[in-house]
Amino acid sequence: MKHTLSVLVENRPGVLTRIAGLFARRGFNINSLAVGETEDPEVSRMTIVVDGEDERIIEQVTKQLNKLVDVIKLNDITQDEFVDRELIMIKVCCDSSNRAEIIQIVDIFRARIVDMGRNTVIIEATGDGGKVSAIETSLKPFGIKELVRTGKVALVRGAKNRHNE
Amino acid sequence: MTEVRKVGDSMKAKTLTGAEILIRALKEEGVEVIFGYPGGQVLHIYDALYNEKQIKHVLTRHEQGAAHAADGYARATDKPGVVLATSGPGATNLVTGIATAYMDSVPMVAITGQVACNMIGKDSFQEADITGITQPITKYSYLVKDVRDLARVIHEAFHIASTGRPGPVLVDIPKDVAVSSTEFVYPPEFDLPGYKYIYNGVTAKLTQVVEAIKKAEKPLIYAGGGIKASRAHAELLEFAERINAPVTTTMMGKGAFPDDHPLALGMPGMHGTSYANYSLSECDLLIGLGVRFDDRVTGRIDAFAPNAKVVHIDIDPAEVGKNVQIDIPLVGDVRKILTSLLKQVTAKQHKPWLDTVYQWRREYPLKYCTTTDVIKPQFVIEEIYKATNGEAFVTTETGQHQMWAAQYYKCKYPRQFMSSGGLGTMGYGFPAALGVQMAYPESIVFDIAGDGSIQMNSQELATAVHYQLPVNIAILNNNFLGMVRQWQDLFLDKRYSHTRLEGNPDFVKLAQAYGAEGLRVERPEDVRSAIEQAIKSPKPFVLDFVVEEEENVFPMVPPGGSLNKMLGGSD
Ligand SMILES: Cc1cc2nc3c(=O)[nH]c(=O)nc-3n(C[C@H](O)[C@H](O)[C@H](O)COP(=O)(O)OP(=O)(O)OC[C@H]3O[C@@H](n4cnc5c(N)ncnc54)[C@H](O)[C@@H]3O)c2cc1C
Ligand SMILES: Cc1ncc(C[n+]2csc(CCOP(=O)(O)OP(=O)(O)O)c2C)c(N)n1
Ligand SMILES: [Mg+2]
């Protein structure tokens, strides 16, 4: 089962290396990692998705992360109600013969065309991991030239915030 | 007028250079000794040390030696050890010493010079990314880019190194930071929102432990380095005697419980005693106190303490349940928790269990065959033990001699025995002994060494002679990398690939070349008098004991085997 960790860290040089290094050194797998500043410029939030069939591995991951001096707060929000989003950009082969069909798919997924070249379009979509994967699958038959995904960002729903969570 | 100026001066903090701030901060932290080696990027720091009276600087002959010496000093005194080195090669030479301290949770502050801030990242002369290199082997590390942060960083470094689970912290100081100036205020304020540790355990769990002890018929205490870190040896003694449980101490916990106590079972694990390992296999309650269930101790995990309910008390939550499933986990300082437990636990007797354990101890003691024509390595340790009344500080290198030291030198005090357990560093023992002797100039200090290991830091003989540190080095000279040879003997059909140490020097002459003393001992009957001569000598002394070449360390649990199946355990 995939676990989603929401981690508040010091916004300092080297912090990402410390986190990534810890995963590498202890043989934990990162599924995705997204990081950015929070409302407090001294603090960043990382959303880390970890593959962990074994609950004991997840327990070790969270405990070892918590020990890092730069980790201010860590929550495993997997069981919480949270909103999560990923952004995907897909460059698809496109000509006059299939353009209409592609635009239809874009509409269905409430995605957007953000660039149109002679033989390609770039499509941008946001959503949870499921939606993002679905649009990728739907566009595959047209020929995907390039693709980039951000990795997931997540926030717990409701009144909780980082001062009282 | 003059009056007014004075008031103004004293209200305003004094302006100092980074180098001066560092030295002042070290003094504020109570540092008395630092071990180090100069170079270009620490020139100004060394300048601030010139004519320094309060802090003694020990110049080693290699930065690795300085790091191990600081480590030995820390283990002996329970104060953070401090080591200072220059950038680049100076800093990288510290790596093994820092890793050794990290694996054994030793408080240490390592200070390195760095190229000036505007030169960082340009492959400048003697630039090495030491914070990056040491990231996995430090508790935390700093690259100080602004002199105004320096005092706070030093204060935080000492705090982090010595609280919670102790460990090494590295502070990298660029040259320009050492020369620029700012006001000096001490102690500065911490800024460590992410640094957390729990000292007091959860009380609900405490009740569970009390209940488990009440029910247990075959309890066993498994105590380790955490007892020393939390200074809980007195509480451990009272606790063990109260509930009448036998105690096995890991190699890192050696001395945390007196080895000559009736309840003491010595070391568990790969080269532990048979009776400790049988007790682990048979106990119905295992109480782990400041231990990390290391693979050298557990052997095959699914056969480890198979019948026991397992209690684990440790300050590091990540250690609890890391290797072994724990029934009652308690996170906190073991001394605090033992103190609370002692308020609730009532006296217990376990006569049948203790009878069984003592029976094992009588039937399967540690033993070796004595001969009259060749010196047995175990015999040397026993003689050192007798000659020093068990009162000496003992450090070790890594190998067979280390295991024999752990088995045969009985310790009474928690800070008496220092050995690289987690990393198993050859070359640790001698410089560590220098650190110990610096802290306790009047005490007897022995480094139990192998002929291989001693050559990894023998250059520190110069340091020993220069600072008049009368450390005794007892080399158990088997002409082999004995521990590796033992594995080749037992598991690889005696194919002794590259383990015979051809070309060993004459260790006596080596000692003499440095101005130390030395003696080669070849006959069992000369062992004792040689040891006594070394102890009496005011100089560093190398004892070169020519011992049985192919002696093996027993008992031995083969790697990955279960604890109750030992080679040389019961026959
Ligand atoms: C060749 C070789 C062979 C070896 N064979 C053996 C062997 O047969 N048997 C053996 O025992 N060892 C052996 N060792 C040593 C072994 O590798 C480990 O270093 C050792 O077993 C670990 O000891 P420990 O569990 O006490 O943990 P340590 O490494 O001492 O760790 C201390 C533990 O205490 C905790 N702690 C720290 N402070 C506190 C506090 N205030 N309160 C509570 N908890 C705290 C820490 O979090 C940690 O979990 C061998 C080493 C070598 C090199
Ligand atoms: C720095 C280092 N290199 C290699 C090893 C692997 N190793 C472990 S024990 C050992 C042999 C040690 O030989 P010696 O010091 O003579 O001790 P003995 O086992 O013979 O008593 C070796 C090579 C190590 N522990 N440390
Ligand atoms: Mg040897």
Short mmCIF file of C-alpha atoms in Angstrom, two decimals, chain A residues 10 12 14 17-18 21-22 25-26 42 56 59-60 63-64 66-73, chain B residues 102 135-136 139-141 160 165 191-196 316-318 320-325:
data_model
loop_
_atom_site.label_atom_id
_atom_site.label_comp_id
_atom_site.label_asym_id
_atom_site.label_seq_id
_atom_site.Cartn_x
_atom_site.Cartn_y
_atom_site.Cartn_z
CA GLU A 10 13.46 23.65 7.55
CA ARG A 12 17.60 25.38 4.28
CA GLY A 14 20.96 20.62 1.92
CA THR A 17 19.76 15.85 0.14
CA ARG A 18 19.42 14.78 3.74
CA GLY A 21 20.05 10.42 1.26
CA LEU A 22 18.22 8.83 4.12
CA ARG A 25 20.97 4.71 2.47
CA ARG A 26 18.32 2.73 4.24
CA GLU A 42 11.49 29.38 6.69
CA ARG A 56 7.36 -2.10 9.56
CA GLU A 59 7.31 2.69 10.53
CA GLN A 60 11.10 2.81 10.09
CA LYS A 63 10.84 7.20 12.60
CA GLN A 64 14.13 7.77 10.80
CA ASN A 66 11.53 12.22 12.36
CA LYS A 67 15.03 11.92 13.77
CA LEU A 68 16.46 14.31 11.21
CA VAL A 69 17.10 17.63 12.88
CA ASP A 70 15.68 19.47 9.85
CA VAL A 71 12.35 17.65 10.03
CA ILE A 72 10.02 19.81 12.09
CA LYS A 73 6.87 17.74 11.80
CA TYR B 102 28.34 7.58 15.08
CA GLN B 135 25.96 13.39 6.19
CA PRO B 136 25.14 9.71 6.76
CA LYS B 139 23.83 13.25 13.94
CA TYR B 140 23.86 16.68 12.31
CA SER B 141 26.26 18.93 10.46
CA ILE B 160 22.80 17.94 19.80
CA ARG B 165 20.92 9.58 21.73
CA ASP B 191 16.97 27.60 16.90
CA LEU B 192 16.15 23.92 16.67
CA PRO B 193 12.42 23.40 16.13
CA GLY B 194 13.01 19.97 14.56
CA TYR B 195 15.28 18.53 17.22
CA LYS B 196 13.26 16.30 19.50
CA ASP B 316 15.58 6.37 20.09
CA PRO B 317 12.09 5.50 18.80
CA ALA B 318 13.61 4.25 15.55
CA VAL B 320 12.33 0.13 18.91
CA GLY B 321 11.04 -2.60 16.64
CA LYS B 322 13.77 -2.03 14.04
CA ASN B 323 15.17 -5.55 14.08
CA VAL B 324 13.02 -7.49 16.51
CA GLN B 325 9.27 -7.37 17.18
#
